[in-house]
Coordinates of C-alpha atoms and ligand atoms in Angstrom, one line a residue:
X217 CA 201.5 218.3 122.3
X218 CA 202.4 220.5 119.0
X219 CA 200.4 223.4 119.7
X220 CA 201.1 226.7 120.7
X221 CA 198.0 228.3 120.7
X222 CA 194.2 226.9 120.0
X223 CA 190.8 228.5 119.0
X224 CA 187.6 226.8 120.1
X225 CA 184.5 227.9 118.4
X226 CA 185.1 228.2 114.7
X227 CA 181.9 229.8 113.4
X228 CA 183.2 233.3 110.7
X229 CA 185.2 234.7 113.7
X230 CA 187.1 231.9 114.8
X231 CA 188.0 230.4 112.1
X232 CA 189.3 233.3 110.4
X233 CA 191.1 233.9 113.7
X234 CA 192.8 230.5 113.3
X235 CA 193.8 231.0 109.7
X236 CA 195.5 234.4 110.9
X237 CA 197.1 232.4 113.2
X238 CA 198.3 229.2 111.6
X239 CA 199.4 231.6 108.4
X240 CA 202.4 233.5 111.4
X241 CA 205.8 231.5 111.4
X242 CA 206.1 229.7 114.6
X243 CA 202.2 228.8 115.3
X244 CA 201.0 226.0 115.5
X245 CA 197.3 225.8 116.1
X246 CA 194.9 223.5 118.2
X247 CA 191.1 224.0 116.7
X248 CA 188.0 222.4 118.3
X249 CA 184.3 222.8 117.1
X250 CA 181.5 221.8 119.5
X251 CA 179.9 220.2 115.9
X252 CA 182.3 218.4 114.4
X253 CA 181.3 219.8 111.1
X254 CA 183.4 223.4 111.4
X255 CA 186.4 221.5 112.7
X256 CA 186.3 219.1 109.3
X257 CA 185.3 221.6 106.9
X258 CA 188.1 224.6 107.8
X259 CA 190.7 222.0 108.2
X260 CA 189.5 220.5 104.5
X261 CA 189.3 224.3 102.7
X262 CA 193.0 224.7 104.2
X263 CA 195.1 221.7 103.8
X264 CA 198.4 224.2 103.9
X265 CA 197.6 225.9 107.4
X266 CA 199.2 224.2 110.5
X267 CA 196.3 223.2 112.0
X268 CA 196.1 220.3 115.0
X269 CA 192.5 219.7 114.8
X270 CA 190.4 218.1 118.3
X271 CA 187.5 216.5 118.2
X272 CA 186.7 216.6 122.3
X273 CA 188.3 219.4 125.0
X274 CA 190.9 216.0 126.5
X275 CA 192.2 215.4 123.0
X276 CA 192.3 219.7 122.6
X277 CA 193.8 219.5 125.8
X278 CA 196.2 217.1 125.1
X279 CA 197.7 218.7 122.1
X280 CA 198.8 222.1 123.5
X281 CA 202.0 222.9 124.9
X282 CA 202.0 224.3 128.3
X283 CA 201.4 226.5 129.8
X284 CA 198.2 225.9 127.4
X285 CA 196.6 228.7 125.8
X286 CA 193.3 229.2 124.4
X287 CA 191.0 231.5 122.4
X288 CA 187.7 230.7 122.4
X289 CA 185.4 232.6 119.5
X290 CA 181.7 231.4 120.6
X291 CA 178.5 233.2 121.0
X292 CA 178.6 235.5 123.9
X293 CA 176.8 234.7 126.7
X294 CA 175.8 231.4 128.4
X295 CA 177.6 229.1 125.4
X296 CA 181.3 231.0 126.8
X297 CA 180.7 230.3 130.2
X298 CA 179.8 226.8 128.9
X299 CA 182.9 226.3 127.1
X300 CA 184.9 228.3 129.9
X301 CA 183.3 225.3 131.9
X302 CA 184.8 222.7 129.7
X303 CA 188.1 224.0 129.6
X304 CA 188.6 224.5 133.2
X305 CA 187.8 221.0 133.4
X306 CA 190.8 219.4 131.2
X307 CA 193.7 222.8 131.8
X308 CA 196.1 223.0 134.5
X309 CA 197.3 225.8 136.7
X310 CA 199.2 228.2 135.2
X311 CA 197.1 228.1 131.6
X312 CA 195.7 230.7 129.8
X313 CA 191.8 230.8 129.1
X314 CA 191.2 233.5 126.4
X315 CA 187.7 235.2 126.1
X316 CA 188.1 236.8 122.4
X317 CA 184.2 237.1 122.0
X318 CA 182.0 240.2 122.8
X319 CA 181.5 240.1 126.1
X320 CA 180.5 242.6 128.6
X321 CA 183.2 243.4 130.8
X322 CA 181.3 242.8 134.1
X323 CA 181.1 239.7 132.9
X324 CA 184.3 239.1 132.1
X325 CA 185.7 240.4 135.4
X326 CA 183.2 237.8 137.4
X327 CA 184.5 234.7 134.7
X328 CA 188.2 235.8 135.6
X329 CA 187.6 236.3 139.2
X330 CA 185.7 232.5 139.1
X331 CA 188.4 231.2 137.1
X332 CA 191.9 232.4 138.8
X333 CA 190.7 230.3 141.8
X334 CA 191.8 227.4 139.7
X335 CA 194.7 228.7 139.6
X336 CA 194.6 228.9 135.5
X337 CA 194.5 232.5 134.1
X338 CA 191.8 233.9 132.3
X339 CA 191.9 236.8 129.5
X340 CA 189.2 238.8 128.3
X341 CA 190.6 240.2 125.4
X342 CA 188.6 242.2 122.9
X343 CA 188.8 241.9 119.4
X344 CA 187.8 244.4 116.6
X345 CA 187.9 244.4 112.7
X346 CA 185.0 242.2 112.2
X347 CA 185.8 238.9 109.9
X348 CA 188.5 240.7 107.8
X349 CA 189.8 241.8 110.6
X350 CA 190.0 238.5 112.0
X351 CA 191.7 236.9 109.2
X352 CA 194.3 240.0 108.8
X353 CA 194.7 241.5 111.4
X354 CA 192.5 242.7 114.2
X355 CA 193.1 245.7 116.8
X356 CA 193.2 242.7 120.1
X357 CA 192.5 244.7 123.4
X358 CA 193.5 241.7 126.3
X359 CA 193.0 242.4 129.7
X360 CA 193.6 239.6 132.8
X361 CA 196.7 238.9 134.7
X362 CA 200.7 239.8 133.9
X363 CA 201.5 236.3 134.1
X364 CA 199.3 235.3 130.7
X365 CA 200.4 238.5 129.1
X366 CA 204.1 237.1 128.7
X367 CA 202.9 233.9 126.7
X368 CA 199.9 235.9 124.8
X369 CA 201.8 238.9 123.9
X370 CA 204.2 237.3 121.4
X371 CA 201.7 235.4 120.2
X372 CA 199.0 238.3 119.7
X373 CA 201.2 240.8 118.1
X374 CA 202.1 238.2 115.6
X375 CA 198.3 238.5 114.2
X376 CA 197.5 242.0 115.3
X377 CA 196.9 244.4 112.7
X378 CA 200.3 246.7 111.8
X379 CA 200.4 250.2 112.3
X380 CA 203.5 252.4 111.6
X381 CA 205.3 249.7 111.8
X382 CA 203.7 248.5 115.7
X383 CA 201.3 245.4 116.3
X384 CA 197.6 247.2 117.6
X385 CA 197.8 245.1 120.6
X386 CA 198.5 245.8 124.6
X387 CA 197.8 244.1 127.5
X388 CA 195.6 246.8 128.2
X389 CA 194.9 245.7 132.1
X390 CA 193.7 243.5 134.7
X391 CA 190.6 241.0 134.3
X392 CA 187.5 243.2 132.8
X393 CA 190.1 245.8 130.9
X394 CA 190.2 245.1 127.6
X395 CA 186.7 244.3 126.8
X396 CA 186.0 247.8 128.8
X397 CA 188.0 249.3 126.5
X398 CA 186.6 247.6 123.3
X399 CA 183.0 248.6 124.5
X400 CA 184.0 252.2 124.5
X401 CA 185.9 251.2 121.1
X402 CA 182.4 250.7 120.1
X403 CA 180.7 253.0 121.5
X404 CA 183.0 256.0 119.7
X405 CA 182.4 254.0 116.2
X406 CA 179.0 254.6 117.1
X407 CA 179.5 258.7 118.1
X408 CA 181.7 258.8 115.1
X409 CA 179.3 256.8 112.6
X410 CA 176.4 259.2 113.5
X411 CA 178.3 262.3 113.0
X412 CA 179.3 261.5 109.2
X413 CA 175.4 260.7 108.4
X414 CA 174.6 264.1 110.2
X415 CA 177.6 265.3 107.6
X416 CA 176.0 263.9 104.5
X417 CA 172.7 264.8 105.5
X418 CA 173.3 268.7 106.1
X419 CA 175.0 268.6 102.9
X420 CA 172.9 266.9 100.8
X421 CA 169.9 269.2 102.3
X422 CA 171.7 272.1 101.8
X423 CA 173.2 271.7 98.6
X424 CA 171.5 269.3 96.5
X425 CA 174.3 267.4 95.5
X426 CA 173.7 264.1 94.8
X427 CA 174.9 261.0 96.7
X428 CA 177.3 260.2 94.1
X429 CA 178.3 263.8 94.1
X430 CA 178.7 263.7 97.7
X431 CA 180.9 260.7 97.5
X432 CA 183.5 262.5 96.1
X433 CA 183.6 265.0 99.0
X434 CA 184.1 262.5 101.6
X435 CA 186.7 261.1 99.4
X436 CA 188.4 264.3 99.4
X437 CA 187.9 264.4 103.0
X438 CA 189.9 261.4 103.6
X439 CA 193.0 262.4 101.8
X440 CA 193.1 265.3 105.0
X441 CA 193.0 265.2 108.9
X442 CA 189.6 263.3 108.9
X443 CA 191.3 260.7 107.3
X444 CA 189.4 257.0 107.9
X445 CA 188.2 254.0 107.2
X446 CA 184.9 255.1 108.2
X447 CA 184.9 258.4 105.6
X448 CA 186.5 255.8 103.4
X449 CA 183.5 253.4 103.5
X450 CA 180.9 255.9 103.4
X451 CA 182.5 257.3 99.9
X452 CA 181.9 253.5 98.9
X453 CA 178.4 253.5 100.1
X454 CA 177.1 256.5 98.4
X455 CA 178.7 255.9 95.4
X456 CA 176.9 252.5 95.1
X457 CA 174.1 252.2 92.5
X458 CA 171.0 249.8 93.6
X459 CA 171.0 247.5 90.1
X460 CA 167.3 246.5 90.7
X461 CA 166.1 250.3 90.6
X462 CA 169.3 252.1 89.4
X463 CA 168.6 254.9 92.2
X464 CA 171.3 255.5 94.4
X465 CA 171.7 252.6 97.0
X466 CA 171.4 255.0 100.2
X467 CA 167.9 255.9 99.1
X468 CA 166.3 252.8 98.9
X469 CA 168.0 251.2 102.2
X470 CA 164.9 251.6 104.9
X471 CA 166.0 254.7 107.4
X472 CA 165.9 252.5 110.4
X473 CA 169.7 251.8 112.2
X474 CA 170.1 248.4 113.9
X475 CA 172.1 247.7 117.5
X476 CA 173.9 244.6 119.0
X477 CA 174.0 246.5 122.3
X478 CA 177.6 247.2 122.4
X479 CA 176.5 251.6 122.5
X480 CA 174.1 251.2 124.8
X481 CA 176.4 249.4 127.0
X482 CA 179.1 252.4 126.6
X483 CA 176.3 254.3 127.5
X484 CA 174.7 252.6 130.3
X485 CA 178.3 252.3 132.1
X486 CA 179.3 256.1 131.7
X487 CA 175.9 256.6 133.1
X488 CA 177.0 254.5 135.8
X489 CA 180.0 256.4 136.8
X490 CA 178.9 260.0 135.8
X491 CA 180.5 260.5 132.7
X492 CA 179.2 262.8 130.4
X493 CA 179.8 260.8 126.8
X494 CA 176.6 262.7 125.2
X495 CA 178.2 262.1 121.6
X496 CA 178.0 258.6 122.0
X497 CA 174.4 258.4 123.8
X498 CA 173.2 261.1 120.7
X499 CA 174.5 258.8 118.4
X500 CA 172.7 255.1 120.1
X501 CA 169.3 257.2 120.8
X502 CA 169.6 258.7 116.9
X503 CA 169.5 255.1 115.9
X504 CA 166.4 254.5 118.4
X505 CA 164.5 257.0 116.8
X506 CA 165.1 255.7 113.6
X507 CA 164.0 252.4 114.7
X508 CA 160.3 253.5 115.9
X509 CA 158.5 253.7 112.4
X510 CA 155.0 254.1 114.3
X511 CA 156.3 257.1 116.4
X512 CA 157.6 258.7 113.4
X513 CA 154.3 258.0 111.0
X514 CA 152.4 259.7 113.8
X515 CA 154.8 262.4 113.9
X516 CA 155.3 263.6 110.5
X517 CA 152.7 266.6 110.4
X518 CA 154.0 268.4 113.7
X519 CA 154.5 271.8 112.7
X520 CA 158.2 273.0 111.7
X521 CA 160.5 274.0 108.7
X522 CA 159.7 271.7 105.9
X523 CA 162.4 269.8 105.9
X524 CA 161.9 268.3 101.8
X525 CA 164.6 269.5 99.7
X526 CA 163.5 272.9 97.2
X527 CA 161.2 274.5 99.4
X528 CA 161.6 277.5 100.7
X529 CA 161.8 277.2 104.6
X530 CA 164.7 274.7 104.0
X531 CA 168.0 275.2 104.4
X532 CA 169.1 277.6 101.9
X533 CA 173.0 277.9 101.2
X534 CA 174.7 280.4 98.8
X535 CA 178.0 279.5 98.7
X536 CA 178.2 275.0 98.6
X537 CA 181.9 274.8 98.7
X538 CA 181.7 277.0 102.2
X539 CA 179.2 275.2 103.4
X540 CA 180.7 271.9 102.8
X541 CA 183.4 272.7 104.6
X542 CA 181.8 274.8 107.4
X543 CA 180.3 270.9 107.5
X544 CA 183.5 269.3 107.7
X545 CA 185.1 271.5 110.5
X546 CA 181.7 270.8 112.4
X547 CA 182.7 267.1 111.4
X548 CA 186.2 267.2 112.6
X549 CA 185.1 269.4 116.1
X550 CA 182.6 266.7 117.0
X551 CA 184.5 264.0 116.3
X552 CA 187.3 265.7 118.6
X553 CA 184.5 265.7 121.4
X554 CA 183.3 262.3 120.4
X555 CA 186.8 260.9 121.2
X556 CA 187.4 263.0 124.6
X557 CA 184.3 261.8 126.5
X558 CA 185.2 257.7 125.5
X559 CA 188.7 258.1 126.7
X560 CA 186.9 260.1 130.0
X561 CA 184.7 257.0 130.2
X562 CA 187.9 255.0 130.0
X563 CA 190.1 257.0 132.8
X564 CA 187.1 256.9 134.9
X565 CA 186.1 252.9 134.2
X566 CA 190.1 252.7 135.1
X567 CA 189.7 254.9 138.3
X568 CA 186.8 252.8 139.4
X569 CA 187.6 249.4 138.5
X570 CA 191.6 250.0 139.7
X571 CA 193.1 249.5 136.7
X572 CA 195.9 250.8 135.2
X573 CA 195.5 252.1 131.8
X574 CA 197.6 253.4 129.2
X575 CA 195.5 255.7 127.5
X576 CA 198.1 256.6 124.5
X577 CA 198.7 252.9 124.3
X578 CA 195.2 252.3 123.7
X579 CA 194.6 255.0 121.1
X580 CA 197.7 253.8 119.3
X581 CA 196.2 249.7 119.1
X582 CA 193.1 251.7 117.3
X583 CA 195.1 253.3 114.7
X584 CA 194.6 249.8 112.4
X585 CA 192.8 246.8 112.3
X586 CA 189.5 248.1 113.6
X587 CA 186.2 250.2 112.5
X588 CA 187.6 253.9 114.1
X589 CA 191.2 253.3 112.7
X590 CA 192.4 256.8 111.4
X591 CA 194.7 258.8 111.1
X592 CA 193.9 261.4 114.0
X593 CA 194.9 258.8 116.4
X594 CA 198.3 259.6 116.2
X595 CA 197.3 263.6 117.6
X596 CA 195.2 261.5 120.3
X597 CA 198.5 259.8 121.5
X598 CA 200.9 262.6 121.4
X599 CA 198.4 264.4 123.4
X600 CA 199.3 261.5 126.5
X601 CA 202.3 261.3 125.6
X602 CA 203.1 265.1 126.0
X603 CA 200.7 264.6 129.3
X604 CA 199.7 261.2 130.6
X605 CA 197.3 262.3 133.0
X606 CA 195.5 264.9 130.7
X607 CA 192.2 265.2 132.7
X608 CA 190.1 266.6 129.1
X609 CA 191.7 265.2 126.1
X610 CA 190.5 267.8 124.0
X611 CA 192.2 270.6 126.0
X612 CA 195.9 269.0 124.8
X613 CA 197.4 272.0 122.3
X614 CA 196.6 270.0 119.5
X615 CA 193.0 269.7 119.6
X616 CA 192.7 273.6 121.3
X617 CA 193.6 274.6 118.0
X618 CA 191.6 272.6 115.5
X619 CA 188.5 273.7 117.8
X620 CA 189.7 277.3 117.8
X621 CA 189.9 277.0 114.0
X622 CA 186.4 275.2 113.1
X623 CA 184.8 277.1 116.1
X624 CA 182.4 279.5 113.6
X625 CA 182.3 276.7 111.7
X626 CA 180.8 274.5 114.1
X627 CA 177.9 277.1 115.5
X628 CA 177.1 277.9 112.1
X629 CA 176.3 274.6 111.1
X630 CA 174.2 274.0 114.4
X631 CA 172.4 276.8 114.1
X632 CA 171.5 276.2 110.1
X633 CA 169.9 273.0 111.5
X634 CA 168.1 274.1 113.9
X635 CA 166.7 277.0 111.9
X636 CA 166.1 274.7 109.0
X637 CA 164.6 271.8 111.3
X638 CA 167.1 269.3 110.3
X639 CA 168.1 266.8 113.3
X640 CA 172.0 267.0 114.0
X641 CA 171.9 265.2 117.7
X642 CA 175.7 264.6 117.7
X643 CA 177.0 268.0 115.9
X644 CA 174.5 269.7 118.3
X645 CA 175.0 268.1 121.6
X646 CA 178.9 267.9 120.9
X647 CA 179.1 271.6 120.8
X648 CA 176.8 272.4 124.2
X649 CA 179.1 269.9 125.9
X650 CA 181.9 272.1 124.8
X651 CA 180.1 275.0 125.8
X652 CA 179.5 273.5 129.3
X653 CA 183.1 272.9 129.9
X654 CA 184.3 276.0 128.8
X655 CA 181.6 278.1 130.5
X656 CA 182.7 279.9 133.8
X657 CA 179.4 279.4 135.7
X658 CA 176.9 276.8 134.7
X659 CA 173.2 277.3 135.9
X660 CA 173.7 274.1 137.7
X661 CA 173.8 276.1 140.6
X662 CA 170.0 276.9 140.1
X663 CA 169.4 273.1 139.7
X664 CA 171.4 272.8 143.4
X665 CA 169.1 275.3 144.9
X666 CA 166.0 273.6 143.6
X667 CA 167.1 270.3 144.5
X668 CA 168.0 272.1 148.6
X669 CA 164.4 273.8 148.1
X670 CA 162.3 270.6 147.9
X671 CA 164.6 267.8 149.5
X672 CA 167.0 269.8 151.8
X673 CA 170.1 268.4 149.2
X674 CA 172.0 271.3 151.0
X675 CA 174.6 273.3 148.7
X676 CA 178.0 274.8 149.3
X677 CA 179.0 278.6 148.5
X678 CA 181.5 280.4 146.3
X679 CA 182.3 282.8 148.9
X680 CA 182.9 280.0 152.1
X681 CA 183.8 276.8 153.3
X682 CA 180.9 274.1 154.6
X683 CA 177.8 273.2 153.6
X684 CA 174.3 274.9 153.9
X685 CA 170.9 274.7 153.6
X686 CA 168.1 277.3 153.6
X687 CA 165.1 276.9 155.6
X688 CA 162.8 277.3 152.6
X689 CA 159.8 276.4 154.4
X690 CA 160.3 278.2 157.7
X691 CA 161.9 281.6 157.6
X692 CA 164.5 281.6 154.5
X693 CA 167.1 282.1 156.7
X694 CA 170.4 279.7 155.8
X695 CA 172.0 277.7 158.4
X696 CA 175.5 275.2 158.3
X697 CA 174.1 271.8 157.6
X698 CA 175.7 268.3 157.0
X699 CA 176.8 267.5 153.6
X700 CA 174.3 265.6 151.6
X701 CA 175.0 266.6 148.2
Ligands
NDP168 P1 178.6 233.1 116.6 O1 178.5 234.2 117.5 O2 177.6 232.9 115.5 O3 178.8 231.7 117.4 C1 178.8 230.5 116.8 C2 179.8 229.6 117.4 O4 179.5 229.4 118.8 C3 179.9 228.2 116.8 O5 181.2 227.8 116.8 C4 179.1 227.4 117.8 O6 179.3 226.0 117.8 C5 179.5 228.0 119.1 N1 178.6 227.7 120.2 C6 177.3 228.2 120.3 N2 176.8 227.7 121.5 C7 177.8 226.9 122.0 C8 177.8 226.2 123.2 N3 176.8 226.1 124.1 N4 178.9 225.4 123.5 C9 180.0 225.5 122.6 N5 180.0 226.2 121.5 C10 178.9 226.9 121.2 O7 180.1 233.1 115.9 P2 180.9 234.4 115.3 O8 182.1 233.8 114.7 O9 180.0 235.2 114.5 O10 181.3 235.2 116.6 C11 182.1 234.6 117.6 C12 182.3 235.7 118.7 O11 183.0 236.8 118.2 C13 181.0 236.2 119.4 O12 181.2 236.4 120.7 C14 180.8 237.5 118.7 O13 180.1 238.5 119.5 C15 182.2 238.0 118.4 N6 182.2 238.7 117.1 C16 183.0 239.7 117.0 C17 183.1 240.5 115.9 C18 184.0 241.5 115.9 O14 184.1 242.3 115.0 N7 184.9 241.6 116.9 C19 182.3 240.3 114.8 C20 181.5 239.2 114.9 C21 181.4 238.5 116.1 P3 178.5 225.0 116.8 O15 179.1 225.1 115.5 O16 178.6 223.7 117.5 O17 177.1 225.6 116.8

């Protein structure tokens, strides 16, 4: 046995994954294929990388040192629990069964739950970066047990991404954990994705400038507090010229935004345990809409604003420069609001599921190696560290400030899109969810006498302790009731 860590499944991700980790000093690495093919081929392109290749799970087995450890990079779904299968077959108590694909957490807390009775520990460890990632460092988000964590960790900060100087990993908590977190990882690229095209859109709309021109603003936008890979890449995209048509490439990609799931899942879970992470459901429904080409040929006539550029219902700005960066304090408010609901989803998913999460850690592992890295991280984990149990995120003294400051900013915006009839889901419903918080009396208390009106809900008072109902159908008088809120 030579082998100190091994990958099995060596499609883009794995393999990359193994390279990353043959290329650290000290690894040695185990690779097995189900097709003999991958195993052959990346071993062939990479005669310099310390690789122990296996050709069945025994000979894999047999040529890790224990206590064995083992990423596997397959297809989610049936094919992990098929190779989870196999390798609880050939490891020993006391090894270390790594889930590194995209799995759902539920899952992954029913695999490790199935798989600790072997007495071999099981990891579900997210992984973000996509292929680059995987081959230079990835953000790694690995949940499962203590005990794994003390062979893993060394091994996964030697291939985590860097950032100030820190590897983006931490054993971010028991069994489903990590890919918890690296669903709602997802789920804010998704929020935060959205809110740049709303962005480009309102500013395109409003001023006329052309994608090219447009890339230059974002590229000015990331040398300041929205600062990102994501800004970064959408400079790139709308600078790009299509070569077949020479019209900018953004206008001749069809309008319609794909899904792998990962949002919906984020948004299906908060769902789940009441948490209100409208950004990111905006932002997975904005690319629904997009995707329903019948609805929206139907729909084209209803009446409203014309929303083609040079008419005159549009959205008519004076002053560009203001507006663009009325636009990019909108941005940067959203994006605040985007980040506070997924870190609620997280504090409640920990509260629920009993784990113990670190959320400054976590927004720390994000700062590199994955889609959201950026530089507004950093405010995200001073605002735990100042106050670990920070029940809003975006109340910390940090983020109170940049709202105060693109507060006009941000209601302008909304309100020039609604007038003009140009869709901002995220900008729009990021600012009523900071309304709602802030406001001193919501009208859910109408909604609570509705609900006591036709199902006897009950409701309690401002004024006095207990529970009450109002015999709407007798008499109208109120009486104590039991609680069935
Ligand atoms: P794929 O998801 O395309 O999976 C292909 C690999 O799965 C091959 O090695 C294949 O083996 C293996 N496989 C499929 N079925 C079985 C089975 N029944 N038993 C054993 N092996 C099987 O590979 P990717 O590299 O694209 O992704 C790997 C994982 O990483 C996935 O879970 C994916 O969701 C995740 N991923 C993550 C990304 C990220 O940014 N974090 C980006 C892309 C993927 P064979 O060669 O024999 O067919």
């Amino acid at each position: 046995a030579t082998a100190n860590i091994g990958v099995v499944g060596l499609a883009v991700m794995g393999s990359n994954l193994a390279r990353n980790l043959a290329s650290r000093e000290g690894n040695t690495v185990a690779v097995y294929n189900r097709s003999r093919s991958k195993t052959d081929e990346l071993t062939a392109a990479h005669p310099e990388a310390e690789f122990v290749p296996a050709f069945s799970y025994e000979e894999f087995a047999a040529s890790l040192q224990k206590p064995r450890a083992a990423i596997i990079m397959v297809k989610a779904g049936r094919p992990t629990d098929a190779v989870i299968d196999s390798l609880v077959e050939v490891f020993e108590p006391g090894d270390i069964i790594v889930d590194g694909g995209n799995a759902l957490f539920t899952d992954t807390i029913r695999r490790e739950k199935a798989v600790r009775e072997t007495g071999i520990n099981f990891v579900g460890a997210g992984i973000s970066g996509g292929e680059e990632g995987a081959l230079n460092g990835p953000s790694i988000m690995p949940g499962g047990s203590d005990e794994s964590w003390v062979t893993l960790g060394p091994i996964l900060k030697s291939i985590a991404a860097v950032a100030e100087g820190e590897p983006c990993v931490t054993h971010v908590g028991h069994d489903g954990a990590g890919h918890f977190v690296k669903m709602v990882h997802n789920g804010i690229e998704y929020a935060d994705m959205q809110l740049i095209a709303e962005a480009y859109d309102l500013i395109r709309r409003g001023t006329g400038k052309t994608p090219a021109e447009i890339a230059e603003v974002f590229a000015e936008w990331n040398t300041g507090e929205l600062e990102s890979y994501l800004i970064e890449i959408t400079a790139e995209v709308l600078r790009q010229v299509d070569a077949a048509t020479g019209r900018p490439l953004v206008d001749v990609i069809l309008d319609q935004a794909g899904a792998k799931g990962t949002g919906a899942w984020t948004v299906q879970t908060a769902l789940s345990l009441g948490v209100p992470v409208s950004g990111i459901a905006e932002a997975t429904f904005a690319r629904s809409l997009s995707s329903h080409p019948e609805q929206r040929e139907v729909s084209r006539d209803l009446p409203g604003p014309s929303t083609s550029s040079g008419t005159e219902e549009g959205l008519t700005v004076d002053d560009a420069d203001a507006f663009i960066e009325d636009v990019r304090l909108a941005l940067y408010a959203s994006k605040i609001v985007a980040y506070s609901q997924g870190f609620d989803e997280i504090r409640a998913g920990a509260a629920e599921y009993d784990w113990t999460i670190d959320l400054g850690a976590v927004s720390k592992i994000w700062r590199a190696g994955c889609i959201i890295r950026a530089q507004f991280l950093n405010r995200i984990a001073d605002a735990y560290a100042a106050e670990p149990e920070l029940p809003v995120l975006l109340t910390a003294p940090y983020f109170v400030e940049a709202l105060g400051r693109a507060q006009g900013a941000w209601r302008r915006i909304v309100s020039a899109a609604a007038g003009a009839g140009i869709p901002a889901p995220a900008f729009s419903s990021s600012l009523s969810y900071y309304d709602g918080l802030r406001a001193e009396r919501l009208p859910a208390a109408l909604v609570q006498g509705q609900r006591d009106f036709f199902g006897a809900h009950t409701y309690k008072r401002i004024d006095k302790e207990g529970t009450f109902h109002t015999l709407w159908s007798g008499d109208r008088t109120e009486i104590e009731a039991e609680d069935t809120h």
